[in-house]
Amino acid sequence: MEMNREKLCPSKADVSSDSAYHCSACHDDEEWSNTSRGRAKSRSLSASPALGSTKEFRRTRSLHGPCPVTTFGPKACMLQNPKTIMHIQDPASQRLTWNKPPKSVLVIKKIRDASLLQPFKELCVYLTEENNMIVYVEKKVLEDPAIANDDNFGPVKKKFCTFREDYDDISNQIDFIICLGGDGTLLYASSLFQGSVPPVMAFHLGSLGFLTPFNFENFQSQVTQVIEGNAALVLRSRLKVKVVKEHREKMTVQNGIEENGVVSTNIEKEVGKQIMQYQVLNEVVVDRGPSSYLSNVDVFLDGHLITTVQGDGVIVSTPTGSTAYAAAAGASMIHPNVPAIMITPICPHSLSFRPIVVPAGVELKIMLSPDARNTAWVSFDGRKRQEICHGDSISITTSCYPLPSICFRDPVSDWFESLAECLHWNVRKKQNNFAVEE
């Protein structure tokens, strides 16, 4: 019994050596076997992989999702938690900390919204002049005439670093992000970082604001707390999506006759495959597009056909996306800390086709059915919409790069307040009690 206790209760030297171990989902198996020395190790959210690692992420066959990377941008990481069990951490213990003081911040502003001009200017003045921060702003934001023609804002604007979407890579230059607008600004911030995402602080200046918990009235004190590392975090898992398209091109044939003398009209020749990858925060939507026919797509889970979707389409969403399009299609709402993927049919041609929740570690694959009458269309967080033809495939897994969203209070309180205030969850007139007899 004493020997068993020693194995179950490692010494201080063993505990200190655990900080150097690597997750088998993110590193080579040789490193894992060398550091574990034959002892069973639990995967931990607080075990940060080595900074600057360029090794490609390798997935493992597991019911759980991949061990998330807990370094966010060049300087931010999640506070170490020695009481973590496996890779699921108590939401209340997820706190932001900094390896080095943050120096650069990306400010994302909703375009074409005049009501955000004054908050944007106040925030930028506060960051540059009072905190000596390097502010990154998208170039098209500064092209707004109200900003370009403001002479008083000119000295601050000259200090900005600008970038263009899809042209400039700023992934290793941003310490944290501040969003001004609605939920769309947070989705846009996620799309800018296809790898590790810096911490995101979102202010509610839009229409809905389910994902933006901060009010702008006291932004100075709130931003100061984040810079000092005093904030709670919620890790919003993202989907890693790979689209493989059979690339074909039409050959031009003179007079309808090939070199071998065979008459031909339309010839398509397969010349290779086109592969595109995306990081998705809300959902992947596969629908029937402009066609009047039902969509007919096959859904595979870890290589096994689980069902064929016949209807308007199917939604594959994260827990964050469960309160978006999926909820409108009749799905349940899932807290962002739950490691899961939700599959929701859109207007299915079946009364028994209900939304389902699968473990975060599975791999989904969506393809057109062989007997499908029409093609399908796919979009990623409502963007990059494209057509899917026969032979094309969409592979979906849980990404190891979550979006660290800074909380106003804590992950649980913020989520339920958003349900009540934004979606009016369980809001109804209360039932009258019985009159008390005298």
CSV table of N, CA and C in Angstrom, one decimal, residues 41 51 78 88 155 159 254 271 300 308 405:
chain,number,residue,atom,x,y,z
A,41,LYS,N,0.8,10.6,-17.6
A,41,LYS,CA,0.7,12.0,-17.4
A,41,LYS,C,-0.7,12.5,-17.9
A,51,LEU,N,7.5,28.2,-26.5
A,51,LEU,CA,7.3,29.3,-27.3
A,51,LEU,C,8.2,29.2,-28.6
A,78,MET,N,-2.0,31.7,-20.3
A,78,MET,CA,-2.9,31.5,-19.3
A,78,MET,C,-2.2,31.1,-18.0
A,88,ILE,N,-9.4,19.6,-19.1
A,88,ILE,CA,-10.6,20.4,-18.9
A,88,ILE,C,-10.4,21.2,-17.6
A,155,PRO,N,-2.1,64.0,-35.0
A,155,PRO,CA,-0.9,63.5,-34.3
A,155,PRO,C,-0.9,62.1,-33.8
A,159,LYS,N,1.0,57.9,-35.4
A,159,LYS,CA,1.7,56.9,-34.6
A,159,LYS,C,1.2,55.5,-34.9
A,254,GLN,N,-10.3,22.2,-81.1
A,254,GLN,CA,-10.6,22.9,-82.4
A,254,GLN,C,-11.5,22.0,-83.2
A,271,VAL,N,-6.6,18.0,-63.1
A,271,VAL,CA,-5.2,18.4,-63.1
A,271,VAL,C,-4.6,18.5,-61.7
A,300,PHE,N,-19.7,12.1,-42.5
A,300,PHE,CA,-18.9,11.0,-42.0
A,300,PHE,C,-18.3,11.4,-40.6
A,308,THR,N,-27.2,10.9,-44.0
A,308,THR,CA,-27.3,11.7,-45.2
A,308,THR,C,-28.3,12.8,-44.9
A,405,SER,N,-11.1,34.8,-25.0
A,405,SER,CA,-12.0,36.0,-24.8
A,405,SER,C,-11.9,36.5,-23.4
